[in-house]
Short mmCIF file of N, CA and C in Angstrom, two decimals:
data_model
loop_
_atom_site.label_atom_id
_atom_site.label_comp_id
_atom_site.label_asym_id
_atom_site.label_seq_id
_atom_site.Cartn_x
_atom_site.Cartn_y
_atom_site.Cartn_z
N UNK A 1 56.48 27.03 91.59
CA UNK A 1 56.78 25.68 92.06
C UNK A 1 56.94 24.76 90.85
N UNK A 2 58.14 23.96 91.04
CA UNK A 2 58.44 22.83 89.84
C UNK A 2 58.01 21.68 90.37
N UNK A 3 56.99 21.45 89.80
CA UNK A 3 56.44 19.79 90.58
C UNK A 3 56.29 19.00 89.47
N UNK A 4 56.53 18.17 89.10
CA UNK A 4 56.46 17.05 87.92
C UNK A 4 55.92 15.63 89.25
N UNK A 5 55.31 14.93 88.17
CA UNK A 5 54.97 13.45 88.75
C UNK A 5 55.25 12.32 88.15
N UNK A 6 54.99 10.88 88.58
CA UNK A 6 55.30 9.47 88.03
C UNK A 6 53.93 9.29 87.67
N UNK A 7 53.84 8.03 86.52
CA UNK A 7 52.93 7.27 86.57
C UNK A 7 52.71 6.48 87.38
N UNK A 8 53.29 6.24 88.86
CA UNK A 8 52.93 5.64 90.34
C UNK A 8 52.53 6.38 90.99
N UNK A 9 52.26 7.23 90.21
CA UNK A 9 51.52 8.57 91.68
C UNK A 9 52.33 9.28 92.75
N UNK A 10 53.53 9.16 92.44
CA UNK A 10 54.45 9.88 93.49
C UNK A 10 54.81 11.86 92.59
N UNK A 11 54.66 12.36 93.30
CA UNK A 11 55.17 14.14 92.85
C UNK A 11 56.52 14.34 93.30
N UNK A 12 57.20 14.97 92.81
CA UNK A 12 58.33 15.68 92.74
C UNK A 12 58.54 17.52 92.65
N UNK A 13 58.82 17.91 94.28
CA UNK A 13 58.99 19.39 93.62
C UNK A 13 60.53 19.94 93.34
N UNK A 14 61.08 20.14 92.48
CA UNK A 14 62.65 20.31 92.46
C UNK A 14 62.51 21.79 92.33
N UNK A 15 62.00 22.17 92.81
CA UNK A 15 62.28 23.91 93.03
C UNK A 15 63.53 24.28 93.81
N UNK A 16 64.10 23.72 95.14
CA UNK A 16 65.43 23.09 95.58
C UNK A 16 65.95 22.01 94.92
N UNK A 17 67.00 22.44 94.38
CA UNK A 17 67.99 21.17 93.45
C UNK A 17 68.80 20.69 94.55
N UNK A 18 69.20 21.37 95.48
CA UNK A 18 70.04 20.23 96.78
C UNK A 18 69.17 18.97 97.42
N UNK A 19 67.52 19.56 97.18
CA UNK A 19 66.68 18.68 98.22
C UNK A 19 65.48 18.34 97.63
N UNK A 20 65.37 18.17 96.68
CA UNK A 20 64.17 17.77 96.11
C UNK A 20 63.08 17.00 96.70
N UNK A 21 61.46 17.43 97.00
CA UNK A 21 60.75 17.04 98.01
C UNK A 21 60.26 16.21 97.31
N UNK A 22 59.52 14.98 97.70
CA UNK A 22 58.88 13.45 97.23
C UNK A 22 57.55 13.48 98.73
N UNK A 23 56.73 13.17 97.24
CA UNK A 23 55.26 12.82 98.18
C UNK A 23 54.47 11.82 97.31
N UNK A 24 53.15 11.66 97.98
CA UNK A 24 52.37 10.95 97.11
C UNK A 24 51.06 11.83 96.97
N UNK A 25 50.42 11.48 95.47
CA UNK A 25 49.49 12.73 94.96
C UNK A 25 48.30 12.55 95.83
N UNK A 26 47.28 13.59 95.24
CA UNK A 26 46.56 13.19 95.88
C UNK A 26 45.64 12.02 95.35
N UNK A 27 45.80 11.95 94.19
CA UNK A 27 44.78 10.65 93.86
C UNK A 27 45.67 9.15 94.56
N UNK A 28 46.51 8.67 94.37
CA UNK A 28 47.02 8.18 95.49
C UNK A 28 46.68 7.47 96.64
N UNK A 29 46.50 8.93 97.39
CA UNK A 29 46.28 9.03 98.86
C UNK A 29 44.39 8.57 98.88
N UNK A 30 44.13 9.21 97.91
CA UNK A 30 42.14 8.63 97.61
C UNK A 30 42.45 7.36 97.57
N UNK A 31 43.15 6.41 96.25
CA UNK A 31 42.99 5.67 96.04
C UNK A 31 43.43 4.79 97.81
N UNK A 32 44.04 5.07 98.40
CA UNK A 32 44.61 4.13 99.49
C UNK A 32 43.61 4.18 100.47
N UNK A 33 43.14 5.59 100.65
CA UNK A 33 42.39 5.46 101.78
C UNK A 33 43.05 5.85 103.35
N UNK A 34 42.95 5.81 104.15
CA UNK A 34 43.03 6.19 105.35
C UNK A 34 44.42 5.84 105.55
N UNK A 35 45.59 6.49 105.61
CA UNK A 35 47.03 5.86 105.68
C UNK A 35 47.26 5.77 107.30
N UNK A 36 47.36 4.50 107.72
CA UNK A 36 47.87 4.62 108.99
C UNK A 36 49.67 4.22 109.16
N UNK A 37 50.06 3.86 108.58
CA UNK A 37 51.71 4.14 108.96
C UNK A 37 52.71 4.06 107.54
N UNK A 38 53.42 4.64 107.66
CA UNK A 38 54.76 5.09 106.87
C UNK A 38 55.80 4.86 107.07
N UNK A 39 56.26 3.63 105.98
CA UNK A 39 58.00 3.40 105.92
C UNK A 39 59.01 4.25 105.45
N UNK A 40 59.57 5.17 106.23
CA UNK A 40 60.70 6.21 105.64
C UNK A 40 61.80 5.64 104.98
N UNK A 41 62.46 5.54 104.10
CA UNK A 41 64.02 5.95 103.88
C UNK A 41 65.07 6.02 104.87
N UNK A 42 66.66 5.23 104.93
CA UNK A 42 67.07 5.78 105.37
C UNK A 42 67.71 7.26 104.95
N UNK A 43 68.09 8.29 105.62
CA UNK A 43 69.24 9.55 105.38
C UNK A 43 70.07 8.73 105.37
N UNK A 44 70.62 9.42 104.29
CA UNK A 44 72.03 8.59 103.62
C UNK A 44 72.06 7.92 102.48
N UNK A 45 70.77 7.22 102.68
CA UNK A 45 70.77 5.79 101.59
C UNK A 45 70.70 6.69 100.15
N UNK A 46 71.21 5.95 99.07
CA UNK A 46 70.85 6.34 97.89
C UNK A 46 70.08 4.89 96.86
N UNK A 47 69.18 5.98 96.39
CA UNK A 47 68.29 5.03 95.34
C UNK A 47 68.24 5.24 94.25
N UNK A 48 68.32 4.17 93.11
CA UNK A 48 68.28 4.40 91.71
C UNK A 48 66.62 5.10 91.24
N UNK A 49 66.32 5.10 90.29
CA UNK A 49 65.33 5.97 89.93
C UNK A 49 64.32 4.27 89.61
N UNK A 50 63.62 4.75 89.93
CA UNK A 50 62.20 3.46 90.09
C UNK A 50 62.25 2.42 91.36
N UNK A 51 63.75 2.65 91.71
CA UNK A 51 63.43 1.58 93.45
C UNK A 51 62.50 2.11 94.45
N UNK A 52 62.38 0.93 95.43
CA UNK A 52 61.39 1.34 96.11
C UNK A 52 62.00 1.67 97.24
N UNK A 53 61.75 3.22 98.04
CA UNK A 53 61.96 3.83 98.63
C UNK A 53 61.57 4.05 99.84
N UNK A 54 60.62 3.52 99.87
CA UNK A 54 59.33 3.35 101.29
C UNK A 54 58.12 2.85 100.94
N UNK A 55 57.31 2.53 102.38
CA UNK A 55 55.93 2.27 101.79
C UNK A 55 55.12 2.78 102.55
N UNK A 56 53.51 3.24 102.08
CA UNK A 56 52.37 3.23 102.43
C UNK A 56 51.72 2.59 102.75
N UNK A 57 50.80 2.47 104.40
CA UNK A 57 49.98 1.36 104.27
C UNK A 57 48.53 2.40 104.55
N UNK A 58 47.85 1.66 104.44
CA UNK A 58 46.23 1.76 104.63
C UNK A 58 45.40 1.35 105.42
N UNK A 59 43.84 1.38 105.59
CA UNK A 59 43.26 0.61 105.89
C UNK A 59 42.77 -0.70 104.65
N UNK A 60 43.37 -0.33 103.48
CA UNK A 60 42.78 -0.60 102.78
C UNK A 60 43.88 -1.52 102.06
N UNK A 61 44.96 -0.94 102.36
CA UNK A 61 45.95 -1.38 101.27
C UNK A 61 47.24 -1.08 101.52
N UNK A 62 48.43 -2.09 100.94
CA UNK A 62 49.90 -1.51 101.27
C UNK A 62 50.45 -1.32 99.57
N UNK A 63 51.12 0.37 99.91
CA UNK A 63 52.14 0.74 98.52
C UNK A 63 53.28 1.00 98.33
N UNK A 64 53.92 0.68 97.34
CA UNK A 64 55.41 0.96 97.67
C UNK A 64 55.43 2.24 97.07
N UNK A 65 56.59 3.19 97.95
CA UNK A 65 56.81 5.00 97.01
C UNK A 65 58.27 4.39 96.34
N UNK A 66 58.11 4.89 94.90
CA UNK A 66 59.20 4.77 94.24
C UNK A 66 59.74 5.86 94.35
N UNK A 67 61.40 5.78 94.15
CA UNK A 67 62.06 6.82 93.92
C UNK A 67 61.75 7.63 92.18
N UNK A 68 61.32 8.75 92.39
CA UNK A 68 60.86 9.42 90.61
C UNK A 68 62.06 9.75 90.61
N UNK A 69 63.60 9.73 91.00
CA UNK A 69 64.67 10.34 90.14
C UNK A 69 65.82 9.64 91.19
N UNK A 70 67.05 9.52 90.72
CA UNK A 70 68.07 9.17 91.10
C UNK A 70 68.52 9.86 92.31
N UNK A 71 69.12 9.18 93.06
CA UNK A 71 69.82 10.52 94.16
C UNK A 71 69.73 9.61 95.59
N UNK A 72 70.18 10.69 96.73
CA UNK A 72 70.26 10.41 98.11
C UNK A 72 69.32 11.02 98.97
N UNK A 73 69.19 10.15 100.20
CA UNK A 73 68.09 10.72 100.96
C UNK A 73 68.75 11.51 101.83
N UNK A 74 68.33 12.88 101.31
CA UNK A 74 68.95 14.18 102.60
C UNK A 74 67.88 14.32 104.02
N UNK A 75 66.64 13.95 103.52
CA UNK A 75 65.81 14.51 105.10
C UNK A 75 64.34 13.58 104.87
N UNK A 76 63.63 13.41 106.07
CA UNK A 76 62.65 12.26 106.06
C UNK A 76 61.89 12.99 106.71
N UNK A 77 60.77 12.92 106.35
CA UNK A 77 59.24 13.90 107.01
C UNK A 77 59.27 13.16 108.22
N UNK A 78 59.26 13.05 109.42
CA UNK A 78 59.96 12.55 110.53
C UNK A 78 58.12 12.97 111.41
N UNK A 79 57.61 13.98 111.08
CA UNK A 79 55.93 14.27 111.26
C UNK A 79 55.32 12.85 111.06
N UNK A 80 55.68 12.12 110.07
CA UNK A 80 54.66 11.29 109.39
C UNK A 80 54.64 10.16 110.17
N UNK A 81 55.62 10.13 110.72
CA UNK A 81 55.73 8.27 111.82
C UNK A 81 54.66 8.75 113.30
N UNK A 82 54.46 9.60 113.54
CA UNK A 82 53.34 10.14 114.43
C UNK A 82 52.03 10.73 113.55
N UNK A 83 52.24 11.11 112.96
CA UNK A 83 50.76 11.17 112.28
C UNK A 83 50.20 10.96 110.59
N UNK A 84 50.34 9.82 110.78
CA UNK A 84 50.63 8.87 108.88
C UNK A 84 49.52 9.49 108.16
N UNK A 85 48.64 10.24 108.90
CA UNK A 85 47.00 10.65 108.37
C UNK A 85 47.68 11.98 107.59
N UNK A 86 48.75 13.03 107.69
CA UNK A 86 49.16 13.88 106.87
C UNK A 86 49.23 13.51 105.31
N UNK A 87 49.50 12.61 105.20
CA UNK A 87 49.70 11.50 103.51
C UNK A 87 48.43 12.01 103.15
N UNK A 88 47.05 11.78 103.78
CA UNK A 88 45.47 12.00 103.45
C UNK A 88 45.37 13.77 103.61
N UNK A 89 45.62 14.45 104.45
CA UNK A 89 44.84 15.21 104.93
C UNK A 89 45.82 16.92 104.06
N UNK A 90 46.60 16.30 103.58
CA UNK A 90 47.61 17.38 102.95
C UNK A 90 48.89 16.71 101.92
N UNK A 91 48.44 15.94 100.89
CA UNK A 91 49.43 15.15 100.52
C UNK A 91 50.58 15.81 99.34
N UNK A 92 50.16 17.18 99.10
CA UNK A 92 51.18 17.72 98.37
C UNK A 92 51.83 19.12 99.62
N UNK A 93 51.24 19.24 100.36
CA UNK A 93 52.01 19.98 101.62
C UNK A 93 52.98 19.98 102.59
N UNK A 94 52.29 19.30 103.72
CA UNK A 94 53.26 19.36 105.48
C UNK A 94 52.79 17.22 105.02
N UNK A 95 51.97 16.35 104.22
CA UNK A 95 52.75 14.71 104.26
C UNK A 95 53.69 14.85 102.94
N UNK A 96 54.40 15.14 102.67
CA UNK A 96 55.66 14.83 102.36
C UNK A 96 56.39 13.90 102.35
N UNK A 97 56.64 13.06 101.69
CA UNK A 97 57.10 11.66 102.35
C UNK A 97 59.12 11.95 102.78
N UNK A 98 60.13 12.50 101.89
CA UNK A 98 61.05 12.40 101.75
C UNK A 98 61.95 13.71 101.13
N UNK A 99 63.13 13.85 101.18
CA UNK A 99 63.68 14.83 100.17
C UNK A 99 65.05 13.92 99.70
N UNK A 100 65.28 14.84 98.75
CA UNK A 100 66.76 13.67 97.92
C UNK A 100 67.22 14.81 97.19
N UNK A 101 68.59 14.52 97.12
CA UNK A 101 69.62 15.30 96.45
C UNK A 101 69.61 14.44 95.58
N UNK A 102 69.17 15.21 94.48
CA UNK A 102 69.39 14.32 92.53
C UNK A 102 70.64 14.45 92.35
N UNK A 103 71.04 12.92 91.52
CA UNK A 103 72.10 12.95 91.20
C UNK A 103 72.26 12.78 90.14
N UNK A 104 71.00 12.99 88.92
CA UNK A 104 71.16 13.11 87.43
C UNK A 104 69.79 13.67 87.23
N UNK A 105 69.79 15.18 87.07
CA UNK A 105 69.06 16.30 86.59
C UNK A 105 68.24 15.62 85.56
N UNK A 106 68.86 14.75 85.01
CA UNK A 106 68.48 14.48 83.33
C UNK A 106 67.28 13.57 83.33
N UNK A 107 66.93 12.71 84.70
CA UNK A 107 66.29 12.34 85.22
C UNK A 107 64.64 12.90 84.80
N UNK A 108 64.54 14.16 85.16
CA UNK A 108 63.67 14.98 85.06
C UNK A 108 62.66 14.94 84.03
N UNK A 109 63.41 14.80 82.99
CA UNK A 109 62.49 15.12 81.69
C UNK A 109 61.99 13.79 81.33
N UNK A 110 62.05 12.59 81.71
CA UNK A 110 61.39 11.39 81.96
C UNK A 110 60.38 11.63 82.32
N UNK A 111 59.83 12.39 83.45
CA UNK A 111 58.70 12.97 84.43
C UNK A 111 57.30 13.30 84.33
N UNK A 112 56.45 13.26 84.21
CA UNK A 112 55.09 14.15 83.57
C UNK A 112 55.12 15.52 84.05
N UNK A 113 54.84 16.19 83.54
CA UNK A 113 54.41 17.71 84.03
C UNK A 113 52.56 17.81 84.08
N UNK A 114 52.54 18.55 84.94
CA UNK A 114 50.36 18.45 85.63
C UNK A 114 50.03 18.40 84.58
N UNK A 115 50.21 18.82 83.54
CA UNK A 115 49.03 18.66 82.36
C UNK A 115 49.01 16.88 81.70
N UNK A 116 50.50 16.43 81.74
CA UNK A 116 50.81 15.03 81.18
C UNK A 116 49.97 14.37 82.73
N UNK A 117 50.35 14.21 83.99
CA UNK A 117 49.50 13.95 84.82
C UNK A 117 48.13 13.63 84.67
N UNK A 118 47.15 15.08 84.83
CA UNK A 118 46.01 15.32 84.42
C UNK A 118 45.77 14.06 83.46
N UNK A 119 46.14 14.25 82.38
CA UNK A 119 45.94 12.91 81.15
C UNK A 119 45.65 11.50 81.56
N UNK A 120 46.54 11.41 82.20
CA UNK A 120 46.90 9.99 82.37
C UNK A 120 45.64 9.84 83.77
N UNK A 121 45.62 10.72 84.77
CA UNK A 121 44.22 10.18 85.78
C UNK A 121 42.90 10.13 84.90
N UNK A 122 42.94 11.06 83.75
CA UNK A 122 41.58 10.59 83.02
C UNK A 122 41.40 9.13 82.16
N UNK A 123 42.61 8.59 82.39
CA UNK A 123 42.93 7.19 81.80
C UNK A 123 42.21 6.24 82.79
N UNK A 124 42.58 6.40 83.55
CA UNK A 124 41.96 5.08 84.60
C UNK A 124 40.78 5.35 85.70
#
């Protein structure tokens, strides 16, 4: 599995280059707390790399998911508008927030890889 992440806490698995999956980590999902609803994306829409793509809310708190790479929204975890608690209960699995067809690969190497990750949660 190719999973790279943002310094916003969003993951990226591009193991599919047509569909690249977008979630939020799990520190994240700690930091938010109990997610009760999820703003999807439209399919179709395309987003530059750092717009905001949807949001998270909480009991605790509302977040915006950035887009970690350029591209279009091919498919929307469509699970999550019935059960927003997947974000908490599996947030690199079945809550998933989104998938996107990249439209500049090059994108990528901007990215952290788990060990650059790792680093940076021992930061804060």
């Amino acid at each position: 599995m190719t999973t790279m992440f943002t310094p916003d806490h969003e993951w990226i698995n591009i193991e599919d280059h047509e569909a690249a999956v977008v979630g939020i980590t799990p520190h994240a999902q700690d930091a938010l707390g109990d997610v009760v609803f999820v703003e999807l994306p439209e399919v179709g829409r395309t987003f530059k790399k750092g717009e905001v793509a949807g949001v998270v809310e909480s009991v605790k708190a509302a977040a915006d998911i950035y887009m970690p790479v350029s591209g279009e929204i091919v498919e929307v975890n469509e699970a999550l508008r019935d059960e927003p608690a997947l974000a908490n209960s599996d947030p690199m699995g079945t809550g998933w927030f989104f998938k996107v067809h990249v439209s500049d690969m090059g994108e990528f190497d901007q990215l952290m890889d788990p060990p650059a990750y790792d680093a940076l949660l021992k930061t804060l």
